[in-house]
């Protein structure tokens, strides 16, 4: 863990929102109220900013994050909408519905946000403070619920402070969350939608079709495991002839996660480096040793899954 920092709780007025937006522009994560629960928001176009969300939460693994945008129009610049998705968005946005949709190429979203998946979770929040922050920051905001890993979602500023105090610079206090429950998440599928997480919207008005797993699928589980199509070897000191080596620190490799051994930088680059390794003209992938401290635990969790035989 990094050294504790001072966490300020400020009113979610115009001054507070401007300060939060300025912090976001420097790559810091800030806690912000939404109508569902408080979110820990950072610039979704910056891998380093998104890595700081995971670092603050102490997440043992990289679950893909929800990206918040100000409007359906902004969402259309990031993901592909079919007729079902458009109808749901028009009916429930802004509001507590998250849509998992195919990510458009060149959408400009950091690959750490989607954990390397070809899909992205998008939401247009209704809360005026989150809308104000989106307008002021001028970038899409990745935001998981603003709790430390394994803790319950916060519905007021004090909950956030209890969980993340000392780990984030700013909490915008906008009072208690109106819904108090995380958004309903659906993935658009052929002939309807798959319910990935039940939430405030229970009647979607569209057919719920079972997914491969037969019904509700725990988000962040099965569907979200990015695995490269090539065998992957961990804790490599050097590459074999048929290996593409992803380096770290003193091991340079063919491309490095971080030449200086910076775990925030390594997390930010992880999925891009894996994709690059998959496309490289070698049969296998090797990865240098990543220390298990701080974000290293989440990086290693992801690498072990990627290396698991299947
Ligand atoms: O109400 C909410 O949704 C709040 C506020 C802040 O917007 N956010 C929230 O985020 O609950 P989080 O990270 O705690 O939960 C997001 C869930 C995760 O379980 C993740 O696995 C799932 O969304 N998710 C994100 N992207 C996904 C994707 N491409 N496919 C499947 N699941 C995805
Ligand atoms: Mg959560």
GROMACS .gro file of C-alpha atoms and ligand atoms in nm:
model
  344
    1UNK     CA    1   0.000   0.000   0.000
    2UNK     CA    2   0.109   0.353  -0.067
    3UNK     CA    3   0.154   0.606   0.214
    4UNK     CA    4  -0.176   0.757   0.335
    5UNK     CA    5  -0.284   1.087   0.182
    6UNK     CA    6  -0.522   1.349   0.324
    7UNK     CA    7  -0.882   1.292   0.217
    8UNK     CA    8  -1.099   1.603   0.201
    9UNK     CA    9  -1.478   1.588   0.213
   10UNK     CA   10  -1.629   1.892   0.042
   11UNK     CA   11  -1.985   1.994  -0.048
   12UNK     CA   12  -2.085   1.886  -0.399
   13UNK     CA   13  -2.145   2.243  -0.514
   14UNK     CA   14  -1.997   2.421  -0.817
   15UNK     CA   15  -1.667   2.488  -0.633
   16UNK     CA   16  -1.638   2.126  -0.520
   17UNK     CA   17  -1.717   1.993  -0.866
   18UNK     CA   18  -1.456   2.222  -1.024
   19UNK     CA   19  -1.194   2.095  -0.775
   20UNK     CA   20  -1.289   1.734  -0.845
   21UNK     CA   21  -1.265   1.792  -1.221
   22UNK     CA   22  -0.921   1.950  -1.179
   23UNK     CA   23  -0.805   1.643  -0.982
   24UNK     CA   24  -0.945   1.413  -1.249
   25UNK     CA   25  -0.747   1.601  -1.512
   26UNK     CA   26  -0.429   1.524  -1.313
   27UNK     CA   27  -0.515   1.151  -1.322
   28UNK     CA   28  -0.643   1.122  -0.963
   29UNK     CA   29  -0.959   0.930  -0.865
   30UNK     CA   30  -1.231   1.119  -0.673
   31UNK     CA   31  -1.545   0.996  -0.498
   32UNK     CA   32  -1.870   1.131  -0.638
   33UNK     CA   33  -2.237   1.075  -0.555
   34UNK     CA   34  -2.467   0.911  -0.809
   35UNK     CA   35  -2.833   0.816  -0.776
   36UNK     CA   36  -2.737   0.451  -0.713
   37UNK     CA   37  -2.427   0.452  -0.489
   38UNK     CA   38  -2.115   0.668  -0.460
   39UNK     CA   39  -1.864   0.605  -0.736
   40UNK     CA   40  -1.485   0.634  -0.743
   41UNK     CA   41  -1.434   0.822  -1.070
   42UNK     CA   42  -1.128   0.863  -1.290
   43UNK     CA   43  -1.051   0.953  -1.651
   44UNK     CA   44  -1.153   0.646  -1.856
   45UNK     CA   45  -0.921   0.747  -2.140
   46UNK     CA   46  -0.610   0.719  -1.920
   47UNK     CA   47  -0.475   0.379  -1.819
   48UNK     CA   48  -0.269   0.532  -1.539
   49UNK     CA   49  -0.573   0.714  -1.396
   50UNK     CA   50  -0.777   0.393  -1.405
   51UNK     CA   51  -0.494   0.201  -1.240
   52UNK     CA   52  -0.518   0.445  -0.948
   53UNK     CA   53  -0.881   0.341  -0.894
   54UNK     CA   54  -0.771  -0.020  -0.846
   55UNK     CA   55  -0.480   0.089  -0.628
   56UNK     CA   56  -0.709   0.294  -0.401
   57UNK     CA   57  -0.957   0.009  -0.372
   58UNK     CA   58  -0.690  -0.250  -0.307
   59UNK     CA   59  -0.865  -0.474  -0.559
   60UNK     CA   60  -0.711  -0.819  -0.574
   61UNK     CA   61  -0.808  -0.839  -0.941
   62UNK     CA   62  -0.910  -0.622  -1.231
   63UNK     CA   63  -1.284  -0.641  -1.282
   64UNK     CA   64  -1.399  -0.439  -1.579
   65UNK     CA   65  -1.543  -0.101  -1.476
   66UNK     CA   66  -1.856   0.090  -1.573
   67UNK     CA   67  -1.792   0.399  -1.786
   68UNK     CA   68  -2.018   0.698  -1.719
   69UNK     CA   69  -2.101   0.937  -2.001
   70UNK     CA   70  -2.322   1.248  -2.011
   71UNK     CA   71  -2.560   1.136  -2.285
   72UNK     CA   72  -2.670   0.863  -2.524
   73UNK     CA   73  -2.496   1.058  -2.798
   74UNK     CA   74  -2.166   1.035  -2.607
   75UNK     CA   75  -2.228   0.663  -2.550
   76UNK     CA   76  -2.273   0.605  -2.923
   77UNK     CA   77  -1.918   0.732  -2.979
   78UNK     CA   78  -1.789   0.448  -2.756
   79UNK     CA   79  -2.006   0.141  -2.819
   80UNK     CA   80  -2.221  -0.017  -3.088
   81UNK     CA   81  -2.594   0.007  -3.022
   82UNK     CA   82  -2.840  -0.229  -3.188
   83UNK     CA   83  -3.216  -0.165  -3.184
   84UNK     CA   84  -3.263  -0.331  -2.841
   85UNK     CA   85  -2.985  -0.127  -2.685
   86UNK     CA   86  -3.114   0.199  -2.833
   87UNK     CA   87  -3.466   0.130  -2.705
   88UNK     CA   88  -3.339   0.055  -2.352
   89UNK     CA   89  -3.116   0.362  -2.348
   90UNK     CA   90  -3.394   0.589  -2.469
   91UNK     CA   91  -3.631   0.454  -2.207
   92UNK     CA   92  -3.405   0.437  -1.900
   93UNK     CA   93  -3.124   0.692  -1.948
   94UNK     CA   94  -3.034   0.898  -1.762
   95UNK     CA   95  -3.083   0.648  -1.480
   96UNK     CA   96  -2.970   0.333  -1.297
   97UNK     CA   97  -2.926   0.108  -1.600
   98UNK     CA   98  -2.588  -0.014  -1.728
   99UNK     CA   99  -2.564  -0.159  -2.078
  100UNK     CA  100  -2.284  -0.399  -2.177
  101UNK     CA  101  -2.223  -0.343  -2.547
  102UNK     CA  102  -1.958  -0.410  -2.813
  103UNK     CA  103  -1.675  -0.159  -2.776
  104UNK     CA  104  -1.605   0.044  -3.089
  105UNK     CA  105  -1.249   0.038  -3.223
  106UNK     CA  106  -1.065   0.365  -3.153
  107UNK     CA  107  -1.316   0.468  -2.887
  108UNK     CA  108  -1.020   0.600  -2.688
  109UNK     CA  109  -1.102   0.403  -2.372
  110UNK     CA  110  -0.804   0.264  -2.175
  111UNK     CA  111  -0.789  -0.115  -2.207
  112UNK     CA  112  -0.763  -0.151  -1.829
  113UNK     CA  113  -1.123  -0.022  -1.804
  114UNK     CA  114  -1.261  -0.319  -1.994
  115UNK     CA  115  -0.994  -0.557  -1.862
  116UNK     CA  116  -0.914  -0.631  -2.225
  117UNK     CA  117  -1.271  -0.738  -2.312
  118UNK     CA  118  -1.429  -0.658  -2.649
  119UNK     CA  119  -1.734  -0.520  -2.464
  120UNK     CA  120  -1.784  -0.215  -2.242
  121UNK     CA  121  -2.034  -0.134  -1.966
  122UNK     CA  122  -2.188   0.213  -2.014
  123UNK     CA  123  -2.423   0.422  -1.805
  124UNK     CA  124  -2.568   0.773  -1.831
  125UNK     CA  125  -2.622   0.872  -1.466
  126UNK     CA  126  -2.912   1.094  -1.362
  127UNK     CA  127  -2.748   1.255  -1.058
  128UNK     CA  128  -2.679   1.627  -1.116
  129UNK     CA  129  -2.341   1.611  -0.937
  130UNK     CA  130  -2.211   1.324  -1.151
  131UNK     CA  131  -2.352   1.503  -1.458
  132UNK     CA  132  -2.179   1.824  -1.348
  133UNK     CA  133  -1.850   1.640  -1.302
  134UNK     CA  134  -1.879   1.479  -1.647
  135UNK     CA  135  -1.940   1.821  -1.802
  136UNK     CA  136  -1.656   1.985  -1.613
  137UNK     CA  137  -1.400   1.705  -1.660
  138UNK     CA  138  -1.489   1.666  -2.027
  139UNK     CA  139  -1.392   1.298  -2.040
  140UNK     CA  140  -1.583   0.973  -1.988
  141UNK     CA  141  -1.547   0.862  -1.626
  142UNK     CA  142  -1.474   0.504  -1.519
  143UNK     CA  143  -1.629   0.453  -1.176
  144UNK     CA  144  -1.679   0.143  -0.967
  145UNK     CA  145  -1.865   0.178  -0.639
  146UNK     CA  146  -1.641   0.383  -0.406
  147UNK     CA  147  -1.556   0.111  -0.157
  148UNK     CA  148  -1.240  -0.078  -0.073
  149UNK     CA  149  -1.226  -0.425  -0.222
  150UNK     CA  150  -1.464  -0.667  -0.053
  151UNK     CA  151  -1.660  -0.396   0.133
  152UNK     CA  152  -2.019  -0.302   0.067
  153UNK     CA  153  -2.114  -0.016  -0.164
  154UNK     CA  154  -2.124   0.333  -0.002
  155UNK     CA  155  -2.442   0.537  -0.008
  156UNK     CA  156  -2.310   0.849   0.166
  157UNK     CA  157  -1.985   1.042   0.202
  158UNK     CA  158  -1.912   0.899   0.548
  159UNK     CA  159  -1.926   0.543   0.412
  160UNK     CA  160  -1.671   0.639   0.147
  161UNK     CA  161  -1.445   0.806   0.406
  162UNK     CA  162  -1.460   0.498   0.631
  163UNK     CA  163  -1.359   0.273   0.344
  164UNK     CA  164  -1.122   0.487   0.135
  165UNK     CA  165  -1.009   0.763   0.372
  166UNK     CA  166  -0.633   0.813   0.338
  167UNK     CA  167  -0.633   0.658  -0.009
  168UNK     CA  168  -0.810   0.922  -0.222
  169UNK     CA  169  -0.775   1.303  -0.225
  170UNK     CA  170  -1.139   1.413  -0.242
  171UNK     CA  171  -1.495   1.307  -0.165
  172UNK     CA  172  -1.782   1.517  -0.302
  173UNK     CA  173  -2.056   1.510  -0.042
  174UNK     CA  174  -2.396   1.510  -0.210
  175UNK     CA  175  -2.594   1.354   0.072
  176UNK     CA  176  -2.744   1.007   0.071
  177UNK     CA  177  -2.782   0.817  -0.257
  178UNK     CA  178  -3.144   0.806  -0.361
  179UNK     CA  179  -3.148   0.444  -0.483
  180UNK     CA  180  -2.884   0.293  -0.256
  181UNK     CA  181  -2.847  -0.005  -0.484
  182UNK     CA  182  -2.603  -0.048  -0.772
  183UNK     CA  183  -2.740  -0.016  -1.125
  184UNK     CA  184  -2.915  -0.295  -1.310
  185UNK     CA  185  -2.666  -0.440  -1.561
  186UNK     CA  186  -2.773  -0.606  -1.884
  187UNK     CA  187  -2.586  -0.736  -2.185
  188UNK     CA  188  -2.765  -0.703  -2.513
  189UNK     CA  189  -2.797  -1.043  -2.680
  190UNK     CA  190  -2.975  -1.184  -2.983
  191UNK     CA  191  -3.352  -1.173  -2.919
  192UNK     CA  192  -3.337  -0.980  -2.592
  193UNK     CA  193  -3.105  -0.907  -2.305
  194UNK     CA  194  -2.912  -1.108  -2.048
  195UNK     CA  195  -2.941  -0.987  -1.691
  196UNK     CA  196  -2.590  -0.965  -1.544
  197UNK     CA  197  -2.682  -0.790  -1.219
  198UNK     CA  198  -3.027  -0.721  -1.081
  199UNK     CA  199  -3.073  -0.364  -0.961
  200UNK     CA  200  -3.313  -0.073  -0.923
  201UNK     CA  201  -3.482  -0.133  -1.259
  202UNK     CA  202  -3.661  -0.463  -1.228
  203UNK     CA  203  -3.904  -0.433  -1.519
  204UNK     CA  204  -3.696  -0.372  -1.828
  205UNK     CA  205  -3.988  -0.426  -2.062
  206UNK     CA  206  -3.782  -0.659  -2.283
  207UNK     CA  207  -3.736  -1.032  -2.296
  208UNK     CA  208  -3.468  -1.168  -2.061
  209UNK     CA  209  -3.289  -1.450  -2.238
  210UNK     CA  210  -3.069  -1.698  -2.056
  211UNK     CA  211  -2.696  -1.667  -2.116
  212UNK     CA  212  -2.453  -1.955  -2.158
  213UNK     CA  213  -2.456  -1.987  -1.783
  214UNK     CA  214  -2.832  -2.032  -1.774
  215UNK     CA  215  -2.953  -1.712  -1.612
  216UNK     CA  216  -2.807  -1.444  -1.393
  217UNK     CA  217  -2.435  -1.434  -1.438
  218UNK     CA  218  -2.223  -1.285  -1.165
  219UNK     CA  219  -2.070  -0.976  -1.320
  220UNK     CA  220  -1.695  -0.976  -1.334
  221UNK     CA  221  -1.693  -1.352  -1.354
  222UNK     CA  222  -1.702  -1.594  -1.647
  223UNK     CA  223  -1.774  -1.353  -1.931
  224UNK     CA  224  -1.504  -1.114  -1.829
  225UNK     CA  225  -1.199  -1.337  -1.831
  226UNK     CA  226  -0.969  -1.218  -2.097
  227UNK     CA  227  -0.734  -1.494  -2.193
  228UNK     CA  228  -0.478  -1.472  -2.471
  229UNK     CA  229  -0.493  -1.738  -2.739
  230UNK     CA  230  -0.130  -1.841  -2.677
  231UNK     CA  231   0.036  -2.027  -2.388
  232UNK     CA  232   0.172  -1.791  -2.127
  233UNK     CA  233   0.464  -1.855  -1.889
  234UNK     CA  234   0.505  -1.658  -1.568
  235UNK     CA  235   0.811  -1.536  -1.377
  236UNK     CA  236   1.038  -1.551  -1.680
  237UNK     CA  237   1.394  -1.417  -1.656
  238UNK     CA  238   1.462  -1.451  -2.028
  239UNK     CA  239   1.271  -1.547  -2.342
  240UNK     CA  240   1.299  -1.883  -2.520
  241UNK     CA  241   1.338  -1.861  -2.899
  242UNK     CA  242   0.964  -1.893  -2.963
  243UNK     CA  243   0.856  -1.660  -2.681
  244UNK     CA  244   0.751  -1.295  -2.678
  245UNK     CA  245   0.869  -1.163  -2.343
  246UNK     CA  246   0.674  -0.897  -2.156
  247UNK     CA  247   0.929  -0.732  -1.931
  248UNK     CA  248   0.915  -0.552  -1.599
  249UNK     CA  249   1.183  -0.359  -1.411
  250UNK     CA  250   1.527  -0.512  -1.466
  251UNK     CA  251   1.393  -0.759  -1.727
  252UNK     CA  252   1.347  -0.548  -2.042
  253UNK     CA  253   1.176  -0.810  -2.260
  254UNK     CA  254   1.039  -0.736  -2.607
  255UNK     CA  255   0.817  -0.471  -2.450
  256UNK     CA  256   0.805  -0.370  -2.088
  257UNK     CA  257   0.513  -0.323  -1.851
  258UNK     CA  258   0.728  -0.066  -1.674
  259UNK     CA  259   1.101  -0.024  -1.719
  260UNK     CA  260   1.119   0.159  -1.386
  261UNK     CA  261   0.923  -0.110  -1.201
  262UNK     CA  262   0.622   0.120  -1.142
  263UNK     CA  263   0.315  -0.094  -1.065
  264UNK     CA  264   0.064   0.179  -1.157
  265UNK     CA  265   0.224   0.207  -1.498
  266UNK     CA  266   0.237  -0.173  -1.528
  267UNK     CA  267  -0.134  -0.208  -1.450
  268UNK     CA  268  -0.220   0.063  -1.697
  269UNK     CA  269  -0.030  -0.117  -1.974
  270UNK     CA  270  -0.112  -0.479  -1.886
  271UNK     CA  271  -0.391  -0.555  -2.133
  272UNK     CA  272  -0.234  -0.358  -2.416
  273UNK     CA  273   0.090  -0.555  -2.369
  274UNK     CA  274  -0.100  -0.886  -2.364
  275UNK     CA  275  -0.285  -0.798  -2.684
  276UNK     CA  276   0.042  -0.697  -2.845
  277UNK     CA  277   0.203  -1.027  -2.735
  278UNK     CA  278  -0.088  -1.219  -2.880
  279UNK     CA  279  -0.042  -1.046  -3.216
  280UNK     CA  280   0.339  -1.088  -3.214
  281UNK     CA  281   0.503  -1.339  -3.451
  282UNK     CA  282   0.603  -1.586  -3.173
  283UNK     CA  283   0.418  -1.896  -3.057
  284UNK     CA  284   0.430  -1.831  -2.685
  285UNK     CA  285   0.419  -1.549  -2.433
  286UNK     CA  286   0.641  -1.512  -2.127
  287UNK     CA  287   0.607  -1.251  -1.855
  288UNK     CA  288   0.871  -1.129  -1.610
  289UNK     CA  289   0.812  -1.155  -1.233
  290UNK     CA  290   0.579  -0.891  -1.092
  291UNK     CA  291   0.615  -0.822  -0.717
  292UNK     CA  292   0.307  -0.924  -0.518
  293UNK     CA  293   0.273  -0.595  -0.329
  294UNK     CA  294   0.009  -0.322  -0.396
  295UNK     CA  295  -0.134  -0.340  -0.749
  296UNK     CA  296   0.104  -0.631  -0.814
  297UNK     CA  297  -0.148  -0.869  -0.654
  298UNK     CA  298  -0.416  -0.771  -0.908
  299UNK     CA  299  -0.170  -0.789  -1.196
  300UNK     CA  300  -0.056  -1.136  -1.086
  301UNK     CA  301  -0.416  -1.254  -1.041
  302UNK     CA  302  -0.490  -1.157  -1.401
  303UNK     CA  303  -0.166  -1.311  -1.529
  304UNK     CA  304  -0.229  -1.640  -1.348
  305UNK     CA  305  -0.575  -1.660  -1.505
  306UNK     CA  306  -0.427  -1.582  -1.844
  307UNK     CA  307  -0.167  -1.856  -1.789
  308UNK     CA  308  -0.409  -2.121  -1.662
  309UNK     CA  309  -0.435  -2.425  -1.889
  310UNK     CA  310  -0.766  -2.464  -2.074
  311LIG     O1  311  -2.463   0.188  -0.984
  311LIG     C1  312  -2.354   0.151  -1.029
  311LIG     O2  313  -2.346   0.075  -1.125
  311LIG     C2  314  -2.228   0.206  -0.960
  311LIG     C3  315  -2.223   0.355  -0.983
  311LIG     C4  316  -2.098   0.419  -0.933
  311LIG     O3  317  -2.242   0.383  -1.120
  311LIG     N1  318  -2.111   0.139  -1.008
  311LIG     C5  319  -2.083   0.008  -0.979
  311LIG     O4  320  -1.961  -0.036  -1.031
  311LIG     O5  321  -2.156  -0.063  -0.914
  311LIG     P1  322  -1.886  -0.171  -0.984
  311LIG     O6  323  -1.749  -0.172  -1.046
  311LIG     O7  324  -1.889  -0.184  -0.839
  311LIG     O8  325  -1.964  -0.282  -1.058
  311LIG     C6  326  -1.957  -0.293  -1.199
  311LIG     C7  327  -1.987  -0.432  -1.244
  311LIG     C8  328  -1.874  -0.528  -1.209
  311LIG     O9  329  -1.925  -0.638  -1.138
  311LIG     C9  330  -1.821  -0.569  -1.344
  311LIG    O10  331  -1.780  -0.702  -1.347
  311LIG    C10  332  -1.938  -0.543  -1.439
  311LIG    O11  333  -1.998  -0.429  -1.386
  311LIG     N2  334  -1.890  -0.514  -1.573
  311LIG    C11  335  -1.824  -0.405  -1.616
  311LIG     N3  336  -1.791  -0.416  -1.746
  311LIG    C12  337  -1.839  -0.536  -1.787
  311LIG    C13  338  -1.837  -0.606  -1.911
  311LIG     N4  339  -1.780  -0.556  -2.021
  311LIG     N5  340  -1.898  -0.728  -1.915
  311LIG    C14  341  -1.957  -0.781  -1.805
  311LIG     N6  342  -1.960  -0.720  -1.684
  311LIG    C15  343  -1.904  -0.600  -1.677
  312LIG    MG1  344  -1.897  -0.255  -0.649
   0.00000   0.00000   0.00000
